[in-house]
mmCIF file of C-alpha atoms (C1' of nucleotides) in Angstrom:
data_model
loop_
_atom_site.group_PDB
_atom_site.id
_atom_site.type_symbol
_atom_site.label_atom_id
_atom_site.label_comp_id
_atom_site.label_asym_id
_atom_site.label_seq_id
_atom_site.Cartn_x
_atom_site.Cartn_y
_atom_site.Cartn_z
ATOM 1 C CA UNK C 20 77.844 94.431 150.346
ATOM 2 C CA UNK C 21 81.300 92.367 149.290
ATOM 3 C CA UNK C 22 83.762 95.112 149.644
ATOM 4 C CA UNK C 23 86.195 95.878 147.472
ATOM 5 C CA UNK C 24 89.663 94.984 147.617
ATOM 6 C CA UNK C 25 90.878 98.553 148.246
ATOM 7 C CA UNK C 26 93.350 97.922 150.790
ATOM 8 C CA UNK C 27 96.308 97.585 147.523
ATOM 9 C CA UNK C 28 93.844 99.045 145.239
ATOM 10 C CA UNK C 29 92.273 96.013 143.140
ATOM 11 C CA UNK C 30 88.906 95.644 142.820
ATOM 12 C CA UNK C 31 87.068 91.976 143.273
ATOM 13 C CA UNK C 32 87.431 90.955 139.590
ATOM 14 C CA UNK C 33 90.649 92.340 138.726
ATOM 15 C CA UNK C 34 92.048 90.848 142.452
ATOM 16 C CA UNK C 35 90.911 87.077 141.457
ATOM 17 C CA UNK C 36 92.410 87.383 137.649
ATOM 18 C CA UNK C 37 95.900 88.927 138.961
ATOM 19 C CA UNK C 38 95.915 86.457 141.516
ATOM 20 C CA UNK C 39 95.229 84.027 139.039
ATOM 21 C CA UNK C 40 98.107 85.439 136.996
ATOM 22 C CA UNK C 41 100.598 86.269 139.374
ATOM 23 C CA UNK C 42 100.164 82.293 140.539
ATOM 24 C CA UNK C 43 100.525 80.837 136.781
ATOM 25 C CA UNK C 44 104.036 79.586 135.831
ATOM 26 C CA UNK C 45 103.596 81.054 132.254
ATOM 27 C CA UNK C 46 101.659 83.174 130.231
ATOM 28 C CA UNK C 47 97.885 83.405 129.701
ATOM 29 C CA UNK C 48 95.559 84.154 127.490
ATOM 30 C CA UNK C 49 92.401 85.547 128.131
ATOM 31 C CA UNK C 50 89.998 82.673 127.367
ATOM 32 C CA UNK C 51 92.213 80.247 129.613
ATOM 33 C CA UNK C 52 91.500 82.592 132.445
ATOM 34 C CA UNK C 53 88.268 83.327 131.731
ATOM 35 C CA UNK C 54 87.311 79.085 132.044
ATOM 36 C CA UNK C 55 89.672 79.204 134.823
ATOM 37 C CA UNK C 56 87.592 82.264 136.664
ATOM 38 C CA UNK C 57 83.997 80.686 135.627
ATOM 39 C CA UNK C 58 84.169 78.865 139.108
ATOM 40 C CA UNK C 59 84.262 82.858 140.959
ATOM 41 C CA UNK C 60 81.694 84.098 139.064
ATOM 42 C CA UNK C 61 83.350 85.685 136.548
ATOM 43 C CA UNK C 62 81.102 84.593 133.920
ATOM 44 C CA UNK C 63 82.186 86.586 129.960
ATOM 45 C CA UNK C 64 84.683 87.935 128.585
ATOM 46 C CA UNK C 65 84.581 91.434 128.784
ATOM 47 C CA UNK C 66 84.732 90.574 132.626
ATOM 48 C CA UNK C 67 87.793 89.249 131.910
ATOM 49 C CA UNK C 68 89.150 91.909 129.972
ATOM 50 C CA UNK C 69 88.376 94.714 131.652
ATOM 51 C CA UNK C 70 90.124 93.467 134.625
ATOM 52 C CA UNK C 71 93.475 92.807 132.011
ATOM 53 C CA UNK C 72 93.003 96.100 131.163
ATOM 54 C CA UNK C 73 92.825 97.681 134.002
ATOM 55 C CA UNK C 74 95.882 95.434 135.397
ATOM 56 C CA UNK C 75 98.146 96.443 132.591
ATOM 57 C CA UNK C 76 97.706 100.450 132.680
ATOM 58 C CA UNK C 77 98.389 100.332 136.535
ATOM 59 C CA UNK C 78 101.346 98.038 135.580
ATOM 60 C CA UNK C 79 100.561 94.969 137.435
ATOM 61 C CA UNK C 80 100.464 92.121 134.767
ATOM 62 C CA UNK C 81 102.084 93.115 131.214
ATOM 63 C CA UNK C 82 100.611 92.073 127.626
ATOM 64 C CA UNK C 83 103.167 89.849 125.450
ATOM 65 C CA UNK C 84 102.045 91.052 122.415
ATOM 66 C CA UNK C 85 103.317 87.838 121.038
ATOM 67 C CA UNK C 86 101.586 85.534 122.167
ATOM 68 C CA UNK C 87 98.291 87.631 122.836
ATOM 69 C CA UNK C 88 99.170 86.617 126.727
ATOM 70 C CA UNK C 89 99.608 88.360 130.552
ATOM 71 C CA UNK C 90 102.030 87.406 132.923
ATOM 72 C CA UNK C 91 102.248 89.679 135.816
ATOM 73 C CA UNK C 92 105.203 91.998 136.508
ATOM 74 C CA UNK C 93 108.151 90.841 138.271
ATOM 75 C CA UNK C 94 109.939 93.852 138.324
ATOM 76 C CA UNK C 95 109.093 95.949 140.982
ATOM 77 C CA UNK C 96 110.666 98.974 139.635
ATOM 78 C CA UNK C 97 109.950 99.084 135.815
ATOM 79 C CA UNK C 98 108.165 102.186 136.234
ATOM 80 C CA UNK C 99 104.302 101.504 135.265
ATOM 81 C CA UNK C 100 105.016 99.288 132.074
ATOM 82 C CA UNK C 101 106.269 102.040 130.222
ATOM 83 C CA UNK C 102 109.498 100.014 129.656
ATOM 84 C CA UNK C 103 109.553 96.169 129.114
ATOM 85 C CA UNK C 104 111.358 93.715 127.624
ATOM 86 C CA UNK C 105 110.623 89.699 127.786
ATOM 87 C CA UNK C 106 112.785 86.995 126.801
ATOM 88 C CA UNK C 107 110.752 84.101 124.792
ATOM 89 C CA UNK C 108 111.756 80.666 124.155
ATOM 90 C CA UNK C 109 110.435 79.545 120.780
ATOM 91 C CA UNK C 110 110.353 76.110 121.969
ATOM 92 C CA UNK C 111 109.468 75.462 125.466
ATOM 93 C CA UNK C 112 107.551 79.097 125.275
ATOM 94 C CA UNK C 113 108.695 80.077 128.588
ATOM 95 C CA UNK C 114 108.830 83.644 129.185
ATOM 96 C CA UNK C 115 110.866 85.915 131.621
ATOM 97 C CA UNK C 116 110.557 89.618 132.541
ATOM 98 C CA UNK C 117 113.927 91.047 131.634
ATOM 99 C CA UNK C 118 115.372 93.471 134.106
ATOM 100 C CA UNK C 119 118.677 95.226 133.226
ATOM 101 C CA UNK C 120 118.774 98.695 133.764
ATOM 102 C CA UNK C 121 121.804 99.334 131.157
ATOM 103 C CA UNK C 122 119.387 98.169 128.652
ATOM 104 C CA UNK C 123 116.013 100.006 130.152
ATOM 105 C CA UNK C 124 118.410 102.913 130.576
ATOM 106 C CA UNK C 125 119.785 102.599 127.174
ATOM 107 C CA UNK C 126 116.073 102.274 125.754
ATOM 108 C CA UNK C 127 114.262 104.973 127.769
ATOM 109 C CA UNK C 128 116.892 107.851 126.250
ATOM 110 C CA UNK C 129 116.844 106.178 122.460
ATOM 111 C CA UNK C 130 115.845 109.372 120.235
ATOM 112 C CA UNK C 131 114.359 108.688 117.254
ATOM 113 C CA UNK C 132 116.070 110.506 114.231
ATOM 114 C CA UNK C 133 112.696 111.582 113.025
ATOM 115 C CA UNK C 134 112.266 113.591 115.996
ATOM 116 C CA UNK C 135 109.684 111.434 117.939
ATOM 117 C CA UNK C 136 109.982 111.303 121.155
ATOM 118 C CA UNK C 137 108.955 107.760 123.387
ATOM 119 C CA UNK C 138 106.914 107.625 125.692
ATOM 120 C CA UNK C 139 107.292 103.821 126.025
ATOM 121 C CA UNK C 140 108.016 101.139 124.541
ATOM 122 C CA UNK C 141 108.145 96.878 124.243
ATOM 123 C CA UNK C 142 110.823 94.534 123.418
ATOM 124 C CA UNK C 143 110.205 90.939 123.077
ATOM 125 C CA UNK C 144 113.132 88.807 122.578
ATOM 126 C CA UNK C 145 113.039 85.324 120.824
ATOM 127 C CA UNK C 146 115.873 82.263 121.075
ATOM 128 C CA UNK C 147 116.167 79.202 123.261
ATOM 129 C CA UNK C 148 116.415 79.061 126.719
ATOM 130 C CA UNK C 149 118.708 77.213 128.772
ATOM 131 C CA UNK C 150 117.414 74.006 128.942
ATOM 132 C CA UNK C 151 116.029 73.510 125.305
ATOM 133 C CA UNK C 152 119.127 74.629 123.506
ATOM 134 C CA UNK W 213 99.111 78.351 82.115
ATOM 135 C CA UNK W 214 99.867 81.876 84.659
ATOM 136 C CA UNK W 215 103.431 81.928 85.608
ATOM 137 C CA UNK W 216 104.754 81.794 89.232
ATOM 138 C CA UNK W 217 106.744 85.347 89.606
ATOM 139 C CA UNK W 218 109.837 83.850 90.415
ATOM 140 C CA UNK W 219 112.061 86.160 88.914
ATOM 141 C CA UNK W 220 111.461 88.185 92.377
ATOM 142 C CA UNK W 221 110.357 84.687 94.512
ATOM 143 C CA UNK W 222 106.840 85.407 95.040
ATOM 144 C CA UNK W 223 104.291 83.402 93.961
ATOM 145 C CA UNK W 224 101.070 85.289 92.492
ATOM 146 C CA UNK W 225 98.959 86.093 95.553
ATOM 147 C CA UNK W 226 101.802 86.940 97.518
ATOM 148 C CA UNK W 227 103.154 89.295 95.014
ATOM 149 C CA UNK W 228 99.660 91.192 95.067
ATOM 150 C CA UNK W 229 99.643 91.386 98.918
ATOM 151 C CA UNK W 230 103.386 92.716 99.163
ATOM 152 C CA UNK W 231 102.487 94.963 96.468
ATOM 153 C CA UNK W 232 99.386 96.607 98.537
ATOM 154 C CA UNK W 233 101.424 96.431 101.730
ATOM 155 C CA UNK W 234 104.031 97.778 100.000
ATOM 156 C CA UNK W 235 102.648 101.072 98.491
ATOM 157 C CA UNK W 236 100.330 101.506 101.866
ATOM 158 C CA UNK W 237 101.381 104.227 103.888
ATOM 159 C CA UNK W 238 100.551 102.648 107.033
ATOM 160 C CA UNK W 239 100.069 99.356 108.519
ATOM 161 C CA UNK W 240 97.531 97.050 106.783
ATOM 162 C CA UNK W 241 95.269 94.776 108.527
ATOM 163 C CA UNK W 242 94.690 90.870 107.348
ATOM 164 C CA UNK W 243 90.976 91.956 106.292
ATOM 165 C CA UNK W 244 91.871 95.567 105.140
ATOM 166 C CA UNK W 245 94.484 93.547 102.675
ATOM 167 C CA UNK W 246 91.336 90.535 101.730
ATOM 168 C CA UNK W 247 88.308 93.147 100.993
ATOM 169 C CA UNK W 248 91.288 95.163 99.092
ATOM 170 C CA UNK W 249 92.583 91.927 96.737
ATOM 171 C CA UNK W 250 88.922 90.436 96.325
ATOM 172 C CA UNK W 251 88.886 92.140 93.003
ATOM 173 C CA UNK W 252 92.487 90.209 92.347
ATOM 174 C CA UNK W 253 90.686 86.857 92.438
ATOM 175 C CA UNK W 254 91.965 86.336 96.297
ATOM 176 C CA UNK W 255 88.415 85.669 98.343
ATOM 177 C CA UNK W 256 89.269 83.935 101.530
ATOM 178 C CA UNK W 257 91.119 84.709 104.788
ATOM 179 C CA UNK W 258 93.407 81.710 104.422
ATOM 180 C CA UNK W 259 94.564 82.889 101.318
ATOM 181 C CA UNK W 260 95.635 86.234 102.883
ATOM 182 C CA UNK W 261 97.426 84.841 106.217
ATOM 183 C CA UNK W 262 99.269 82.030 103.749
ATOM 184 C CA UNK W 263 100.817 84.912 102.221
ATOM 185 C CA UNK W 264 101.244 87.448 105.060
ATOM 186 C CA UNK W 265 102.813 84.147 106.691
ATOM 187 C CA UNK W 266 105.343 83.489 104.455
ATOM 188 C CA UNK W 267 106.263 87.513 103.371
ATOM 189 C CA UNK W 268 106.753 87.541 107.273
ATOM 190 C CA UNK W 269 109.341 84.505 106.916
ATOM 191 C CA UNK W 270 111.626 85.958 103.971
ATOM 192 C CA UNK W 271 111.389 89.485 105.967
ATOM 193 C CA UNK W 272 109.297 91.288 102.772
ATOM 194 C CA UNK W 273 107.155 92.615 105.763
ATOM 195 C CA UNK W 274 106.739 92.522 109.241
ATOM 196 C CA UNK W 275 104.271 92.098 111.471
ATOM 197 C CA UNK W 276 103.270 95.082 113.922
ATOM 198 C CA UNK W 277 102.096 92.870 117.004
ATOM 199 C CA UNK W 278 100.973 95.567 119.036
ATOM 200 C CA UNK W 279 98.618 96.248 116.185
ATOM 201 C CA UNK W 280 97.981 93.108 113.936
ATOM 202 C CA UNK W 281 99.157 94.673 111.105
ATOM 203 C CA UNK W 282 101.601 94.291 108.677
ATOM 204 C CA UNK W 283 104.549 97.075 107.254
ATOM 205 C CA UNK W 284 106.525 96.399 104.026
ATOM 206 C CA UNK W 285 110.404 96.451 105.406
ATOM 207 C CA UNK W 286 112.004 99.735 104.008
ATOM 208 C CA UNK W 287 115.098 98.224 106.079
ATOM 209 C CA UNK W 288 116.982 96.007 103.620
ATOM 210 C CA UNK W 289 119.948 95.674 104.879
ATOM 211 C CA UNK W 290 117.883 94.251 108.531
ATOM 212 C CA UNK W 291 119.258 90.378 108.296
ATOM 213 C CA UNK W 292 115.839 88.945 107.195
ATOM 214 C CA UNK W 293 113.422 89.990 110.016
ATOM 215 C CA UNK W 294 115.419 89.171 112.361
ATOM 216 C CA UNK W 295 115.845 92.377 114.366
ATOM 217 C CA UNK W 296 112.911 95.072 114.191
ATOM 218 C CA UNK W 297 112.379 98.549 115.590
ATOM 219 C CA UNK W 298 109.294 100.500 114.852
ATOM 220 C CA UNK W 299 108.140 103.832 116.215
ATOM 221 C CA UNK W 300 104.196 104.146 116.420
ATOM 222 C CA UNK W 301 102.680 106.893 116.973
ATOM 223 C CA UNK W 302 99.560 106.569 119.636
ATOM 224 C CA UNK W 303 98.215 109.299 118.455
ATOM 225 C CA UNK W 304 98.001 109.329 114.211
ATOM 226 C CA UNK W 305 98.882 106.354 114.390
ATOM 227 C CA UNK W 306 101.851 106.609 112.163
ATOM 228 C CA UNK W 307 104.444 103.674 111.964
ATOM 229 C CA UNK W 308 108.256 103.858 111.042
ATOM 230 C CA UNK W 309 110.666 101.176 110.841
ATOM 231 C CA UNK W 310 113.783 102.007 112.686
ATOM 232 C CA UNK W 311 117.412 101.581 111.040
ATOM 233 C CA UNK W 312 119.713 102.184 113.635
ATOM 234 C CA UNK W 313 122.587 100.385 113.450
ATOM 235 C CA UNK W 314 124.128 101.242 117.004
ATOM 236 C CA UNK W 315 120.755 100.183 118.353
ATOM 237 C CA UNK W 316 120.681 97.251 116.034
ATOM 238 C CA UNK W 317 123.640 95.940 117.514
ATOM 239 C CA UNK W 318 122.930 96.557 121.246
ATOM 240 C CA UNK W 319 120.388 94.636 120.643
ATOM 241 C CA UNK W 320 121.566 91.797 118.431
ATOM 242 C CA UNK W 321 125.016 91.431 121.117
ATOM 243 C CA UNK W 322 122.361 91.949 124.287
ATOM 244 C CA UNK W 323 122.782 88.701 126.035
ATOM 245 C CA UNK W 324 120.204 87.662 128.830
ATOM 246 C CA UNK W 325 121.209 86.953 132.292
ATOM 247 C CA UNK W 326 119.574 83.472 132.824
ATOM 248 C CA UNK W 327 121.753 81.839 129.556
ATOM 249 C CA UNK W 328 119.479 82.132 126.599
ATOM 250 C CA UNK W 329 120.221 83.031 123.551
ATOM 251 C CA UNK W 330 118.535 85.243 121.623
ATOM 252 C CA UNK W 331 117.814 84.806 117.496
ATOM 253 C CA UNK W 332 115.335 87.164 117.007
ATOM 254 C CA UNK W 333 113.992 90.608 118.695
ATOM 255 C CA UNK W 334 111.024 93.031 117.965
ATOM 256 C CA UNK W 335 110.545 96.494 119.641
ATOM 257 C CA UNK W 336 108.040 98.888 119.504
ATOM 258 C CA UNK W 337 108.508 102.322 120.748
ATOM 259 C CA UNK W 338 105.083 104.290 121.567
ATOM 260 C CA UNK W 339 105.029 108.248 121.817
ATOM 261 C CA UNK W 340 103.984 111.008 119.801
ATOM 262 C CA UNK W 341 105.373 112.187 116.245
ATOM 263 C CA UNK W 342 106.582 115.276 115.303
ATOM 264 C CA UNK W 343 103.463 116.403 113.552
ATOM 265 C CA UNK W 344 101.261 115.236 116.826
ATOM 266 C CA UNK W 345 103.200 116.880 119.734
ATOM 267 C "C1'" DT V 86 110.805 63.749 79.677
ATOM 268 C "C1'" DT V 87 108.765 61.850 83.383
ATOM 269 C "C1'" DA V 88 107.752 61.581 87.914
ATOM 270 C "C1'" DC V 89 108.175 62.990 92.322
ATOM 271 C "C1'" DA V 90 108.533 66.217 96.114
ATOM 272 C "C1'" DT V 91 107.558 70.786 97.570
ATOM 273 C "C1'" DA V 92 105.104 74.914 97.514
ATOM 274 C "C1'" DG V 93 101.131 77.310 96.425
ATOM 275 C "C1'" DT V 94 95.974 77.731 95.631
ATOM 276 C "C1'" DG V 95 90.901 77.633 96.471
ATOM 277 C "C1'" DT V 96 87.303 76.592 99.519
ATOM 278 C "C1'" DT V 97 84.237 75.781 103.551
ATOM 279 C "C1'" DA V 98 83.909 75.787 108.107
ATOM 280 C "C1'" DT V 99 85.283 76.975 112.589
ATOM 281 C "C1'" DA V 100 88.331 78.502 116.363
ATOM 282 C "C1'" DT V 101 90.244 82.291 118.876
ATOM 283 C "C1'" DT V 102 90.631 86.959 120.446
ATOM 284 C "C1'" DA V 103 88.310 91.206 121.541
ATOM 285 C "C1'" DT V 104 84.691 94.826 121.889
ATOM 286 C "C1'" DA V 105 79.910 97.280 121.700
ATOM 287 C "C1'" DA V 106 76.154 98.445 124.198
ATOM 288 C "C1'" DC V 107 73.279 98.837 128.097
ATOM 289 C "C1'" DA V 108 71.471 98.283 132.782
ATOM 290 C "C1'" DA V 109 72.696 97.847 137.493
ATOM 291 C "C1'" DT V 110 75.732 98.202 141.564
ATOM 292 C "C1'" DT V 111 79.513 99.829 144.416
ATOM 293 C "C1'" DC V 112 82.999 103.184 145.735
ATOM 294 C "C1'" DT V 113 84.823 107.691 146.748
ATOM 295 C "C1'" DA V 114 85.013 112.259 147.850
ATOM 296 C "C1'" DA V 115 82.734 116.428 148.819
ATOM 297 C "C1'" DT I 99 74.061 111.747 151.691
ATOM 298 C "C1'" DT I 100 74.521 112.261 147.355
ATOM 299 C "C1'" DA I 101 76.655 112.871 142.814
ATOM 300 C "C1'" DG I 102 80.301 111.281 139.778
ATOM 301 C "C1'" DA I 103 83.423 107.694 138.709
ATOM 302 C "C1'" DA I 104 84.604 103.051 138.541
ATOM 303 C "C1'" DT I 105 83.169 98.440 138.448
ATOM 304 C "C1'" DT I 106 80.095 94.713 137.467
ATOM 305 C "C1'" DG I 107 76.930 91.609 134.888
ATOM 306 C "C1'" DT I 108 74.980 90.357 130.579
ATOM 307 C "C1'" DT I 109 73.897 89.475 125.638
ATOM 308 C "C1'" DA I 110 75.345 89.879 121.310
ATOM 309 C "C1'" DT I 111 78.657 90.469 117.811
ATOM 310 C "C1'" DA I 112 83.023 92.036 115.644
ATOM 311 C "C1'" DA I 113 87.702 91.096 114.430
ATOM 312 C "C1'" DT I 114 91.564 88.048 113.983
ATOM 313 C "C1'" DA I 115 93.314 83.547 112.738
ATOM 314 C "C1'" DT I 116 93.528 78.519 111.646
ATOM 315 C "C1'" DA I 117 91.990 73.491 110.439
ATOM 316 C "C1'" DA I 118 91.213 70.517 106.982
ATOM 317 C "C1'" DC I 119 90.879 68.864 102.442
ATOM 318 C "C1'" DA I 120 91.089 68.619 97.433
ATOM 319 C "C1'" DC I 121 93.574 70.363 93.837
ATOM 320 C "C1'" DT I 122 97.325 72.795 90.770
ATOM 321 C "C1'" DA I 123 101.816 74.545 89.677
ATOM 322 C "C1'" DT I 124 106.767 74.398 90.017
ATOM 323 C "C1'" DG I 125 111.541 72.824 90.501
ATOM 324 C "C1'" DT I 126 114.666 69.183 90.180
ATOM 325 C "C1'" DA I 127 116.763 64.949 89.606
ATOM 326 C "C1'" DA I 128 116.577 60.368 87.443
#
DNA sequence: TTACATAGTGTTATATTATAACAATTCTAA
DNA sequence: TTAGAATTGTTATAATATAACACTATGTAA
């Protein structure tokens, strides 16, 4: 019966919490979109976090480890959310998707001297933004 | 009555917790560290995160976010937490702190576009070590 | 030395974040 | 059209973290 949302690939659950994301000025957590999905029929968590799970290996919202929050991605070309970095503000707790290639660039080709080699990786910077400092 | 260790500025319990985090070869979880110190007299999980907390703050450990755990810092010349680099392993599970000081000072000098100014970053690269590849 | 502020402790209860397990449905590709 | 994969719905519970309060220890400045 209700189709799926397969025209860009999301399915009915995870469609509702990215749009839900995508919408939200700022980050958020799982239990604020879970009471904020209760009115669609999305009903427990595990709803709920299957969808965020789903929505962060395809790349379309990213986890701020943080904050234990989702905020979708804003940068079209980070390739799959193998390569982010945020910028928090420790007072107003805004937080913005960082996209500078010098520093993605510099990041992706960092070698670790113990001969690992990334795959990925996170960077979460902290300081105030323009309008609280 | 029992001294205060201040000759090294940790109080009792959180001596005992840097001390387990500290010989631990990888990270330690809030409960791994509370059923491990029960036998120290240390029974509740406010007693553990009071500690953790303020080991965190004076940069004796840090906190692995993408894990909730927490690393002694083998880095002592990082200016008090406020720049960290790990490598983690998704396989063994295996977690380095990074001392790079080129990187380290990318990083510290990285300004955003959008005017804020950072204090404090954390970055986590994920691949596979040596051993696991 | 006292007394006061600050930091740390011990404790109970509870809030918050996340997953296990299982049955049913829907989608996709052959 | 049918089998496998993905998704959904549901209940229960695990794992992580904090609130609140009474008390004790410590450092320091009068």
């Amino acid at each position: 019966m209700t189709r799926m949302h397969k025209e860009n690939n999301l399915s009915k659950n995870q469609q509702i919490i990215f749009d839900l994301i995508d919408r939200s000025p700022e980050p958020l957590k799982a239990y604020t979109i879970l009471y904020n999905v209760q009115k669609k029929g999305i009903n427990a968590p595990p709803q709920v976090y299957r969808a965020l799970d789903k929505l962060v290996e395809i790349g379309k919202i990213h986890k701020i480890e943080s904050k234990n929050a989702f905020v979708a991605c804003k940068n079209s070309d980070c390739e799959i959310s193998k390569a982010t970095a945020f910028s928090i503000c420790e007072s107003c707790e805004v937080v913005d998707e960082i996209s500078d290639v010098k520093l993605s660039k510099y990041l992706s080709s960092f070698n670790h001297k113990k001969g690992m080699k990334f795959k990925r990786f996170n960077l979460e910077f902290f300081g105030l933004c323009k309008k609280c400092k």
